[in-house]
XYZ file of C-alpha atoms in Angstrom:
770
model
C 11.657 19.769 31.251
C 8.335 18.486 32.572
C 6.494 21.161 30.582
C 8.506 20.276 27.464
C 7.580 16.604 27.815
C 3.927 17.517 28.132
C 4.150 19.603 24.939
C 5.763 16.696 23.102
C 3.059 14.345 24.369
C 0.268 16.667 23.256
C 1.862 17.080 19.826
C 2.000 13.307 19.423
C -1.654 13.087 20.387
C -2.505 15.774 17.854
C -0.861 13.776 15.072
C -2.602 10.650 16.364
C -5.914 12.456 15.889
C -4.999 13.504 12.369
C -4.057 9.921 11.571
C -7.463 8.793 12.749
C -8.994 10.788 9.932
C -7.010 8.889 7.338
C -3.961 11.177 6.980
C -1.619 8.297 7.675
C 1.175 8.685 5.159
C 2.393 10.994 2.461
C 0.971 8.846 -0.309
C -2.566 9.524 0.904
C -5.418 7.126 1.420
C -6.615 4.713 -1.233
C -9.810 4.473 0.791
C -10.551 7.977 -0.433
C -9.891 6.810 -3.998
C -12.434 4.025 -3.582
C -15.074 6.507 -2.429
C -14.086 8.839 -5.283
C -15.235 6.224 -7.791
C -18.796 6.704 -6.615
C -19.017 10.091 -4.923
C -20.417 11.988 -7.903
C -23.121 9.368 -8.358
C -24.024 9.576 -4.664
C -24.100 13.356 -4.689
C -26.557 13.356 -7.573
C -29.239 11.551 -5.582
C -28.710 13.268 -2.223
C -30.720 16.462 -2.950
C -33.837 14.554 -4.005
C -33.670 12.238 -1.013
C -32.977 15.105 1.360
C -35.959 17.025 -0.003
C -38.158 13.958 0.461
C -37.048 13.439 4.053
C -37.278 17.092 5.080
C -40.757 17.443 3.619
C -41.982 14.644 5.877
C -40.403 15.651 9.195
C -43.002 15.778 11.919
C -43.783 19.258 13.182
C -44.378 18.072 16.738
C -41.967 16.625 19.267
C -40.760 14.066 20.162
C -39.443 12.897 16.817
C -35.865 11.723 17.431
C -35.905 7.932 17.909
C -39.354 8.264 19.510
C -42.585 9.883 18.376
C -46.032 10.142 19.935
C -47.323 7.191 17.924
C -44.710 4.950 19.544
C -45.302 5.952 23.167
C -47.957 3.393 24.046
C -45.763 0.524 22.833
C -42.735 1.911 24.658
C -44.714 2.267 27.885
C -45.976 -1.275 27.546
C -42.463 -2.671 26.984
C -41.155 -0.765 30.001
C -43.866 -2.195 32.236
C -43.785 -5.747 30.928
C -41.144 -7.125 28.528
C -38.303 -4.899 29.695
C -39.529 -4.335 33.244
C -36.261 -5.339 34.926
C -34.185 -2.967 32.823
C -36.715 -0.204 33.344
C -36.614 -0.667 37.120
C -32.804 -0.537 37.131
C -32.942 2.677 35.159
C -35.532 4.135 37.496
C -33.526 3.192 40.580
C -30.377 4.783 39.144
C -32.099 8.064 38.282
C -33.968 8.136 41.601
C -30.560 8.077 43.278
C -29.176 10.814 41.025
C -32.208 13.001 41.700
C -30.903 13.576 45.217
C -27.414 14.571 44.080
C -26.056 17.769 42.561
C -24.920 17.691 38.921
C -21.145 17.893 39.287
C -18.492 17.646 36.594
C -15.518 16.317 38.520
C -12.976 16.432 35.683
C -13.978 19.529 33.754
C -10.380 20.322 32.706
C -9.143 16.785 32.025
C -7.067 16.567 28.835
C -9.100 13.746 27.319
C -12.766 13.684 28.262
C -12.891 9.995 27.326
C -10.935 9.247 30.503
C -13.701 10.795 32.634
C -17.314 9.900 33.394
C -18.499 13.505 33.172
C -19.909 12.965 29.690
C -22.256 10.288 31.090
C -24.666 12.984 32.225
C -25.855 12.829 28.625
C -27.108 9.333 29.353
C -28.643 10.516 32.616
C -30.548 13.144 30.645
C -32.017 10.608 28.216
C -32.822 8.216 31.080
C -34.622 10.990 32.911
C -36.525 12.067 29.824
C -37.509 8.481 29.029
C -38.778 8.004 32.576
C -40.867 11.143 32.180
C -42.347 9.925 28.879
C -43.265 6.601 30.464
C -44.440 7.666 33.929
C -45.371 11.316 33.490
C -43.800 12.090 36.896
C -42.752 15.720 37.272
C -39.561 14.876 39.151
C -38.083 13.244 36.061
C -38.930 16.241 33.897
C -37.324 18.588 36.421
C -34.231 16.418 36.642
C -33.857 16.266 32.871
C -34.060 20.035 32.602
C -31.470 20.421 35.367
C -29.047 18.034 33.689
C -29.496 19.574 30.242
C -28.784 23.069 31.583
C -25.614 21.780 33.195
C -24.562 19.880 30.086
C -25.000 22.924 27.876
C -22.631 24.802 30.175
C -20.190 21.895 30.340
C -20.083 21.485 26.565
C -19.530 25.225 26.129
C -16.711 25.226 28.685
C -14.941 22.268 27.058
C -15.184 23.989 23.672
C -13.767 27.228 25.070
C -10.860 25.323 26.621
C -10.288 23.463 23.322
C -10.933 20.152 25.024
C -12.975 17.210 23.803
C -16.026 15.793 25.556
C -15.422 12.191 24.507
C -13.984 10.280 21.567
C -17.497 9.023 20.829
C -20.626 11.139 20.465
C -23.141 8.693 21.964
C -23.744 10.534 25.230
C -24.264 13.798 23.328
C -26.734 12.108 20.986
C -28.548 10.941 24.118
C -28.585 14.479 25.524
C -29.995 15.874 22.272
C -32.657 13.166 22.293
C -33.590 14.106 25.862
C -34.129 17.733 24.840
C -36.350 16.620 21.954
C -38.433 14.354 24.188
C -39.257 17.072 26.707
C -39.478 19.923 24.173
C -43.268 20.193 24.337
C -43.102 20.442 28.136
C -40.715 23.426 28.091
C -41.814 27.024 28.146
C -40.629 29.219 25.299
C -38.095 30.756 27.661
C -36.804 27.351 28.778
C -36.528 26.136 25.204
C -34.185 29.023 24.427
C -32.295 29.029 27.741
C -31.490 25.337 27.445
C -31.629 24.796 23.700
C -29.651 27.719 22.307
C -26.400 27.099 24.227
C -26.806 23.375 23.562
C -27.226 23.949 19.830
C -24.325 26.403 19.663
C -22.045 24.061 21.590
C -22.854 21.193 19.246
C -22.196 23.479 16.281
C -18.669 24.122 17.537
C -18.065 20.395 17.916
C -19.101 19.591 14.344
C -16.012 20.230 12.181
C -16.502 22.739 9.373
C -12.941 23.867 8.651
C -13.107 26.892 10.954
C -11.032 25.351 13.755
C -8.321 22.801 14.370
C -9.154 19.548 16.162
C -8.892 19.466 19.922
C -6.785 16.796 21.574
C -8.439 13.416 20.968
C -11.164 15.078 18.901
C -12.537 12.368 16.655
C -13.199 13.882 13.239
C -13.587 10.527 11.502
C -15.940 10.907 8.555
C -18.406 8.625 6.783
C -15.579 6.379 5.565
C -14.865 5.312 9.141
C -17.025 4.537 12.139
C -18.728 7.941 12.070
C -19.311 7.881 15.811
C -17.489 11.112 16.690
C -18.600 14.775 16.680
C -19.291 14.926 12.895
C -22.271 12.607 13.421
C -23.888 15.159 15.755
C -24.933 17.389 12.851
C -27.860 15.144 11.900
C -29.229 14.778 15.434
C -28.887 18.443 16.348
C -30.443 19.462 13.042
C -33.359 17.078 13.489
C -34.007 18.124 17.092
C -33.929 21.861 16.379
C -35.478 21.851 12.893
C -38.068 24.650 12.841
C -38.034 24.705 16.638
C -37.729 28.479 16.746
C -34.330 28.452 18.445
C -32.009 29.109 15.502
C -33.757 27.704 12.454
C -31.036 28.688 10.005
C -28.330 26.929 11.984
C -30.556 23.904 12.585
C -31.266 23.432 8.892
C -27.594 23.892 8.065
C -26.723 21.074 10.447
C -29.616 18.918 9.277
C -28.504 19.160 5.655
C -24.860 18.443 6.449
C -25.776 15.528 8.694
C -28.127 14.000 6.136
C -25.561 14.324 3.338
C -22.870 12.635 5.413
C -25.137 9.831 6.568
C -26.329 9.207 3.014
C -22.728 8.978 1.860
C -22.059 6.560 4.712
C -24.889 4.272 3.589
C -23.778 4.363 -0.027
C -20.130 3.884 0.898
C -20.802 0.886 3.116
C -23.100 -0.599 0.500
C -20.308 -0.285 -2.078
C -17.801 -1.823 0.350
C -20.017 -4.825 0.962
C -20.444 -5.393 -2.770
C -21.730 -8.876 -3.462
C -19.213 -10.593 -1.148
C -20.360 -8.993 2.058
C -18.130 -7.340 4.585
C -18.130 -4.474 7.025
C -17.062 -0.852 7.206
C -13.757 -2.063 8.651
C -11.816 -5.288 8.231
C -10.745 -5.036 11.874
C -13.074 -6.825 14.288
C -12.449 -4.311 17.077
C -14.284 -1.772 14.940
C -16.428 -3.799 12.565
C -18.635 -5.430 15.198
C -18.537 -2.843 17.975
C -19.244 0.831 17.335
C -19.417 0.906 13.530
C -22.819 -0.780 12.954
C -24.528 1.666 15.305
C -24.202 4.409 12.686
C -26.695 3.035 10.174
C -29.044 1.685 12.824
C -29.216 5.078 14.554
C -29.880 6.784 11.245
C -32.564 4.261 10.268
C -34.352 4.740 13.595
C -34.288 8.538 13.581
C -35.351 8.912 9.949
C -38.202 6.502 10.575
C -39.350 8.163 13.810
C -39.217 11.646 12.307
C -40.629 10.921 8.840
C -42.051 7.407 8.666
C -39.524 6.486 5.954
C -37.863 3.084 6.400
C -34.431 3.359 4.774
C -33.596 -0.247 5.622
C -35.793 -1.261 2.686
C -33.387 0.555 0.391
C -30.131 -0.413 2.098
C -29.954 -4.130 2.793
C -26.169 -4.512 2.880
C -26.050 -4.827 6.725
C -27.373 -8.368 6.320
C -24.100 -9.420 4.682
C -22.230 -8.183 7.727
C -23.393 -11.422 9.379
C -21.699 -13.504 6.717
C -18.441 -11.625 7.144
C -18.597 -12.044 10.903
C -18.959 -15.835 10.821
C -15.907 -16.138 8.561
C -13.907 -14.219 11.163
C -15.320 -16.347 14.005
C -12.842 -18.863 15.425
C -13.394 -21.500 18.130
C -13.558 -20.027 21.603
C -15.170 -16.859 20.214
C -11.819 -15.675 18.921
C -10.748 -13.923 15.727
C -7.579 -13.771 13.618
C -6.141 -10.638 15.235
C -6.117 -8.667 11.996
C -5.180 -4.960 12.052
C -5.338 -2.642 15.054
C -6.318 -5.068 17.819
C -4.426 -5.693 21.062
C -3.663 -9.441 20.614
C -3.959 -10.055 24.352
C -6.585 -12.760 23.875
C -7.948 -12.168 20.343
C -11.424 -12.606 21.772
C -14.157 -11.342 19.491
C -15.451 -8.018 20.871
C -19.012 -9.256 21.164
C -20.331 -6.727 23.661
C -22.641 -5.077 21.118
C -23.453 -8.131 19.032
C -26.595 -9.074 20.905
C -28.041 -5.638 20.170
C -26.751 -5.712 16.592
C -28.460 -9.058 16.029
C -31.715 -7.682 17.450
C -31.510 -4.629 15.210
C -30.809 -6.726 12.124
C -33.767 -8.943 12.933
C -36.005 -5.924 13.569
C -35.202 -4.262 10.247
C -34.800 -7.267 7.940
C -36.469 -10.440 9.216
C -39.776 -9.929 7.425
C -38.269 -9.450 3.961
C -35.153 -11.589 4.403
C -35.857 -14.671 6.530
C -32.812 -16.373 4.953
C -30.615 -14.561 7.460
C -32.332 -16.086 10.492
C -30.142 -19.229 10.797
C -27.165 -16.911 11.237
C -29.050 -14.598 13.599
C -30.226 -17.542 15.727
C -26.752 -19.092 15.869
C -25.188 -15.779 16.917
C -27.895 -15.308 19.560
C -26.728 -18.540 21.207
C -23.187 -17.165 21.424
C -23.738 -13.663 22.827
C -25.383 -12.023 25.817
C -27.467 -8.873 26.246
C -25.910 -5.986 28.127
C -27.356 -4.006 30.993
C -26.242 -0.846 29.254
C -26.055 -0.141 25.519
C -24.125 2.762 24.022
C -27.456 4.304 23.030
C -29.115 3.188 26.276
C -32.767 3.472 25.290
C -32.488 1.468 22.054
C -34.136 -1.699 23.398
C -37.376 0.216 24.004
C -37.595 0.866 20.252
C -37.504 -2.868 19.499
C -40.376 -5.288 20.064
C -37.991 -8.226 19.620
C -35.186 -7.387 22.044
C -35.858 -10.364 24.335
C -36.365 -12.820 21.461
C -32.664 -13.579 21.370
C -32.875 -14.898 24.910
C -35.319 -17.564 23.754
C -32.832 -18.655 21.097
C -30.197 -19.248 23.773
C -32.228 -22.146 25.130
C -32.223 -23.968 21.796
C -29.574 -25.661 19.712
C -28.697 -23.860 16.499
C -25.843 -24.728 14.165
C -23.936 -22.451 11.856
C -25.030 -23.087 8.252
C -22.511 -24.991 6.143
C -19.901 -22.750 4.521
C -17.728 -23.308 1.441
C -14.047 -24.215 1.805
C -13.002 -20.602 1.182
C -14.390 -17.110 0.770
C -12.778 -14.080 -0.839
C -13.967 -10.781 0.607
C -12.596 -8.664 -2.198
C -13.034 -5.182 -0.740
C -11.979 -6.283 2.726
C -8.705 -7.589 1.297
C -9.037 -10.974 2.977
C -9.382 -14.570 1.813
C -10.655 -16.951 4.475
C -10.270 -20.718 4.374
C -11.508 -23.394 6.754
C -11.779 -27.152 6.874
C -15.107 -26.870 8.715
C -16.686 -24.960 11.578
C -15.949 -27.173 14.576
C -13.514 -26.776 17.455
C -10.795 -28.959 15.909
C -11.034 -27.592 12.361
C -8.365 -25.532 10.633
C -8.943 -21.828 9.939
C -6.892 -19.445 7.799
C -6.882 -15.762 6.925
C -4.786 -14.516 3.982
C -4.397 -10.748 3.434
C -4.396 -9.582 -0.184
C -5.970 -6.698 -2.058
C -8.685 -4.629 -0.433
C -9.735 -0.997 -0.637
C -9.580 0.211 3.007
C -6.419 1.289 4.771
C -7.979 2.455 8.030
C -6.544 0.454 10.941
C -4.713 -1.786 8.470
C -1.028 -2.651 8.806
C 1.821 -3.030 6.327
C 0.950 -6.703 6.016
C 0.239 -7.558 2.379
C 0.468 -11.334 1.769
C 0.375 -12.055 5.493
C -1.398 -15.188 6.715
C -2.645 -16.439 10.084
C -3.378 -20.114 10.800
C -5.559 -21.354 13.642
C -5.708 -25.026 14.582
C -6.321 -25.934 18.232
C -4.979 -22.495 19.037
C -2.941 -19.975 17.054
C -0.279 -21.712 15.045
C 0.877 -18.458 13.465
C 0.109 -14.968 14.761
C 0.132 -11.285 13.962
C 2.508 -10.024 16.635
C 2.701 -6.940 18.838
C -0.023 -4.814 20.409
C -1.333 -1.245 20.463
C -0.126 0.743 23.484
C -1.533 4.250 23.338
C 0.774 6.095 23.239
C 3.984 4.146 22.636
C 6.612 3.548 19.969
C 5.946 -0.175 20.085
C 2.800 0.602 18.064
C 4.391 2.949 15.527
C 7.790 1.272 15.194
C 6.986 -2.441 15.445
C 3.361 -3.539 15.706
C 2.120 -2.000 12.439
C 5.248 -2.920 10.448
C 5.837 -5.855 8.131
C 8.385 -7.334 10.523
C 5.539 -8.024 12.984
C 3.686 -10.145 10.407
C 4.219 -13.306 8.396
C 5.604 -11.464 5.423
C 8.785 -11.172 3.362
C 11.412 -8.509 4.044
C 13.920 -6.941 1.650
C 16.308 -4.641 3.482
C 17.630 -1.672 1.527
C 20.147 0.351 3.577
C 18.971 3.864 4.342
C 15.305 3.285 3.517
C 12.918 5.589 5.398
C 9.386 4.430 6.146
C 6.054 6.294 6.350
C 4.599 7.219 9.711
C 1.724 5.402 11.337
C -0.779 6.888 13.760
C 0.359 7.331 17.333
C 3.459 8.628 19.045
C 5.893 8.070 21.905
C 4.909 7.779 25.534
C 6.170 10.394 27.963
C 8.823 7.949 29.224
C 10.212 7.312 25.733
C 12.775 9.238 23.707
C 11.388 9.719 20.190
C 13.355 7.617 17.712
C 13.310 7.283 13.917
C 11.151 4.542 12.471
C 13.366 1.460 12.159
C 14.324 0.009 8.817
C 12.658 -3.374 9.094
C 13.008 -4.118 5.382
C 9.264 -4.252 5.009
C 6.452 -2.631 3.095
C 5.591 1.053 2.815
C 2.114 0.910 1.238
C -0.815 -0.659 3.097
C -2.950 -1.141 -0.005
C -0.101 -2.598 -1.983
C -1.190 -6.013 -3.183
C -3.453 -7.529 -5.793
C -5.072 -10.933 -5.761
C -4.108 -12.359 -9.159
C -5.279 -15.925 -8.743
C -7.970 -17.563 -6.641
C -9.902 -20.807 -6.885
C -11.344 -23.425 -4.595
C -12.940 -26.838 -4.863
C -13.335 -29.847 -2.599
C -9.635 -30.731 -2.959
C -7.756 -27.498 -2.349
C -7.773 -23.691 -2.197
C -5.334 -21.675 -4.281
C -4.504 -17.999 -3.871
C -1.851 -15.870 -5.557
C -1.083 -12.300 -4.594
C 1.354 -9.776 -6.038
C 2.593 -7.377 -3.340
C 5.497 -5.869 -5.296
C 4.167 -2.300 -5.219
C 3.910 -2.458 -1.413
C 7.703 -2.315 -1.279
C 10.045 0.506 -2.247
C 10.434 0.520 -6.008
C 14.205 0.857 -5.671
C 14.564 -2.377 -3.725
C 11.935 -4.861 -4.932
C 11.501 -6.161 -8.463
C 9.034 -8.874 -7.460
C 7.267 -10.059 -4.298
C 4.605 -12.657 -5.104
C 3.105 -15.230 -2.789
C 1.183 -18.343 -3.837
C -0.660 -20.118 -1.051
C -2.212 -23.579 -1.327
C -4.445 -25.082 1.358
C -4.867 -28.852 1.264
C -7.849 -29.728 3.433
C -7.743 -30.214 6.339
C -4.248 -29.404 7.677
C -1.509 -28.905 5.057
C -0.224 -25.744 3.361
C 2.249 -25.069 0.592
C 3.576 -21.505 0.476
C 5.667 -20.301 -2.460
C 7.244 -16.841 -2.590
C 8.935 -15.347 -5.638
C 11.175 -12.589 -4.283
C 13.324 -10.344 -6.454
C 15.625 -7.592 -5.215
C 17.035 -4.754 -7.323
C 20.438 -5.320 -5.700
C 21.674 -8.806 -4.821
C 23.150 -7.615 -1.527
C 19.772 -6.499 -0.208
C 19.009 -9.284 2.322
C 15.739 -11.186 1.893
C 13.980 -12.710 4.903
C 10.911 -14.958 5.153
C 9.078 -14.615 8.475
C 6.812 -16.826 10.545
C 5.607 -15.625 13.972
C 4.516 -18.036 16.686
C 3.017 -17.742 20.151
C 5.246 -20.472 21.591
C 8.942 -21.072 21.131
C 9.842 -22.898 17.901
C 12.325 -25.764 17.882
C 14.650 -26.312 14.908
C 15.312 -29.970 14.126
C 18.681 -31.582 13.417
C 18.398 -31.102 9.666
C 18.354 -27.345 10.113
C 15.578 -27.127 7.521
C 12.528 -27.822 9.655
C 11.054 -26.371 12.821
C 8.023 -27.010 14.996
C 6.051 -25.270 17.700
C 3.317 -26.397 20.034
C 1.001 -24.806 22.512
C -2.633 -24.242 23.441
C -3.479 -27.795 22.376
C -2.030 -27.696 18.873
C 1.105 -28.240 16.820
C 2.785 -26.750 13.744
C 5.583 -28.126 11.580
C 7.241 -26.055 8.875
C 9.855 -27.366 6.423
C 11.911 -25.166 4.117
C 12.077 -26.847 0.699
C 13.733 -23.931 -1.085
C 16.151 -22.147 -1.096
C 18.327 -25.218 -0.871
C 20.918 -23.210 1.054
C 18.380 -21.647 3.417
C 19.489 -20.607 6.883
C 16.950 -20.769 9.721
C 17.264 -18.364 12.641
C 15.128 -18.183 15.766
C 14.399 -14.704 17.126
C 12.566 -13.897 20.351
C 12.243 -14.514 24.027
C 12.439 -11.858 26.758
C 14.151 -8.733 25.474
C 13.969 -9.751 21.811
C 10.317 -10.617 21.175
C 9.674 -7.336 19.334
C 13.027 -7.123 17.576
C 13.503 -4.829 14.576
C 16.520 -3.113 13.055
C 18.903 -4.124 15.805
C 16.804 -3.371 18.876
C 13.730 -4.416 20.820
C 10.631 -2.226 20.877
C 9.006 -3.031 24.231
C 5.705 -1.778 25.560
C 6.106 1.578 27.301
C 5.566 2.450 30.934
C 2.761 5.024 31.003
C 2.592 7.881 33.502
C 0.086 10.643 34.307
C 1.798 12.652 31.562
C 0.205 10.333 28.968
C -3.349 11.032 27.820
C -4.471 7.415 28.291
C -3.258 7.094 31.872
C -4.560 5.466 34.077
C -6.852 3.553 31.687
C -3.950 1.907 29.837
C -1.351 2.077 32.606
C -1.292 -1.725 32.935
C -0.521 -2.388 29.276
C 3.131 -3.025 30.107
C 2.062 -6.220 31.873
C 0.849 -7.586 28.523
C 4.408 -7.900 27.235
C 4.750 -11.635 27.844
C 1.279 -12.592 26.613
C 1.758 -15.438 24.095
C -0.509 -13.977 21.407
C 1.628 -10.852 21.195
C 4.043 -13.155 19.387
C 6.986 -14.044 21.587
C 8.963 -15.739 18.827
C 9.561 -15.750 15.107
C 11.523 -17.772 12.610
C 13.574 -16.011 9.962
C 14.512 -17.937 6.825
C 17.175 -16.405 4.601
C 19.155 -17.558 1.543
C 22.693 -18.706 2.205
C 24.101 -16.463 -0.544
C 23.233 -13.064 -1.958
C 21.208 -13.311 -5.180
C 18.938 -11.033 -7.168
C 16.137 -13.585 -7.113
C 15.136 -16.260 -4.654
C 12.264 -18.712 -4.486
C 11.030 -19.606 -1.010
C 8.994 -22.797 -0.807
C 7.612 -23.983 2.530
C 5.528 -26.991 3.477
C 3.449 -26.473 6.623
C 1.380 -28.994 8.536
C -0.760 -28.297 11.602
C -2.596 -30.575 13.973
C -3.339 -31.350 17.591
C -0.796 -32.510 20.160
C -0.898 -36.045 18.727
C 0.958 -34.795 15.634
C 4.575 -35.803 16.319
C 6.084 -35.388 12.863
C 5.092 -33.888 9.556
C 4.617 -35.635 6.236
C 7.672 -36.708 4.315
C 8.379 -34.718 1.180
C 10.702 -34.385 -1.803
C 11.809 -31.241 -3.535
C 11.307 -31.005 -7.302
C 13.198 -28.844 -9.757
C 12.121 -28.599 -13.379
C 12.485 -26.054 -16.182
C 11.463 -22.698 -14.682
C 9.580 -24.519 -11.941
C 10.129 -25.566 -8.383
C 7.855 -27.756 -6.322
C 7.303 -30.415 -3.737
C 5.738 -33.851 -3.603
C 4.327 -35.642 -0.588
C 1.819 -38.247 0.498
C -0.957 -37.038 2.766
C -3.892 -39.078 4.033
C -3.418 -41.754 1.392
C -3.149 -39.320 -1.512
C -0.073 -38.353 -3.504
C 0.430 -34.646 -4.177
C 2.781 -32.942 -6.613
C 2.618 -29.152 -6.480
C 4.730 -26.978 -8.789
C 5.208 -23.227 -9.177
C 6.690 -21.096 -11.942
C 9.827 -19.206 -10.919
C 9.702 -16.448 -13.528
C 7.263 -15.061 -16.057
C 3.558 -15.732 -15.708
C 2.598 -16.517 -12.129
C 1.235 -20.023 -12.075
C 1.982 -23.651 -11.506
C 0.169 -26.948 -11.253
C -1.250 -29.494 -8.871
C -1.530 -33.224 -9.370
C -3.441 -35.403 -6.912
C -3.676 -39.159 -7.183
C -4.676 -42.099 -5.054
C -3.399 -45.619 -5.633
C -2.376 -44.648 -9.133
C -5.723 -43.100 -10.043
C -5.677 -39.394 -10.919
C -8.016 -37.232 -8.871
C -6.852 -33.869 -10.205
C -4.210 -32.756 -12.681
C -4.474 -29.080 -13.530
C -2.722 -25.776 -13.877
C -3.326 -23.140 -11.243
C -5.703 -20.437 -12.341
C -4.521 -16.995 -13.406
C -7.911 -15.417 -12.681
C -9.920 -14.714 -9.547
C -13.008 -16.880 -9.169
C -16.108 -14.749 -8.463
C -18.014 -15.337 -5.243
C -21.079 -13.963 -3.528
C -22.110 -13.906 0.079
C -24.693 -16.580 0.818
C -26.818 -13.732 2.159
C -26.254 -11.355 -0.751
C -29.363 -9.365 -1.600
C -29.480 -7.512 -4.903
C -32.368 -5.061 -4.885
C -32.366 -4.987 -8.659
C -33.526 -8.595 -8.644
C -36.406 -7.917 -6.264
């Protein structure tokens, strides 16, 4: 039985790995379709650019990240600007010099759970110390570590085991070999280099083998920080090195092609709005940006070509980041993040800001207010995932000077639509007590995205609404609850017998595999279209059609219109049509703290973390409000709770994630939700909700009146001395109107738009204009 459980666990991990490549449901990935729009155009220019780069590769070594022309500057930085870091590195390697090179977990199932791979970093540290000091002991140590690593990599390959989810330590090892290449005898070059090159070749997927357990084959459309990225570095190190020139050039060509596609793909994703290679902060501002920076550095060191001049889209990444930035260095919790604290994963942001400044400051000084503001919010790390990167940068310490000054975030508009990210952000300002909103609609990327079309998250003195659940790895909580519509502020239509697509991940060893529950939610992640968007000083309006996200046999219409009245009021209108009247419809709102339903039965409130939310159901008139949650029911779906699993040594992520079970009662996992349902079964229902948020001084929400007119429903209310009348069409063309007046004088009286207002990032750089 124990052996059977282990087999089941490994199978689940295998499917998890496949999912990481984008094979997440039977319908395929619309991310691939987005790339397909451009791939032929990209492929046309790759050969010419590859030929240009290859023709300019330095014959001598070093040339990967570092070349001989850079050595004097690097030595100077090590002895002066970065002296403290250099001394820490030296002390660490001086200690390791006295110890044998031992791989303590050579047969561990997932190499990411071991520190064995870190010898790659030791190799690059040793090689860097040799380049700077010229001391023989560091050269000898580097050779010793590289020999051992070549054997370790070969052994892991033979056992069909991964080295690590990320390739950074192997990139470091390859760099170390390049840096000491000229100091190796011909025999040593082959004895160390050939097994190293062959081992890397096995790791780079080419269709000849199946993925190992936790073998990250993510391509250029993802983070590109797994084994596929190794092709470029191995090819560049061994190009015409006399080890295996044919294999080296094969890898070089493949690596260049993939990296070029990555640059073009990310440039297309950014468009003119800005954005990142993922809409999920856990990825967008951690490992993902390293890909282009590493490529820029190595192309420049090997050839003298500065690709950053041609690809300026990383600048707009800053603009996207600040829209995701909430008070307390938090974010909205969108997509595959753990929701324990929703803290921005800023570990790498100091280095990212230094790299952006290094590559773009001279030509694009307009980005510096953002760079300087970010520098005041983040801290440098003692160790970076490519540990020698700071020595390539003359400006690494400049961010520390910014921390001693007062910089303010530049003024932003009331809203910003990041079209390809599939997110509309709204905010009343950028201060601690302002209101912040994220609305999910449209987009072109499904990686790490949930079934959450038309979802919204509101932040005001804490999280007033939340994305609920977390990501235990493994665990059915992730696959059966967390990624599903029921865990988000969406609309459900429950069709009996509906079966839902799989999501990445699988059961823990302590869990009995169960069918995916019928939550009544969506089955397509890229299943919505923004059909209306406008903003001015008075309000923000968005309209999104998510009908195709639902099963075509159950939903005839699922459209959400969302109006933000600055600074703290929202009107949310949902047109929901079912193919069968008896298919129950449910409107959801998740909260971190327990909601309280008032005596009218039509209004509820919640408060916590210094803030308050009131929500009133205007329509349906016969609406029934139900509170779901609390211990044993906080992750409720299809008649049962989906708790976090208890992990054991049978699970690949144990012991790293063994304490995840203790997260279960964390407020931001969403301990409660309100469900609003019509009192009677109907084919079509209109849900209209008035929401107001504030601080703890908010004791009641604005008074309001429902309005019914021909084919329209709406609400009127007085807010901050102004009278509002907001109406929505119930059938036909999606639209409505807003009327704002003050003391009888009309401020606005207009129909809602049926188009999407164009926007550009404030940092958008169009090379065609330069």
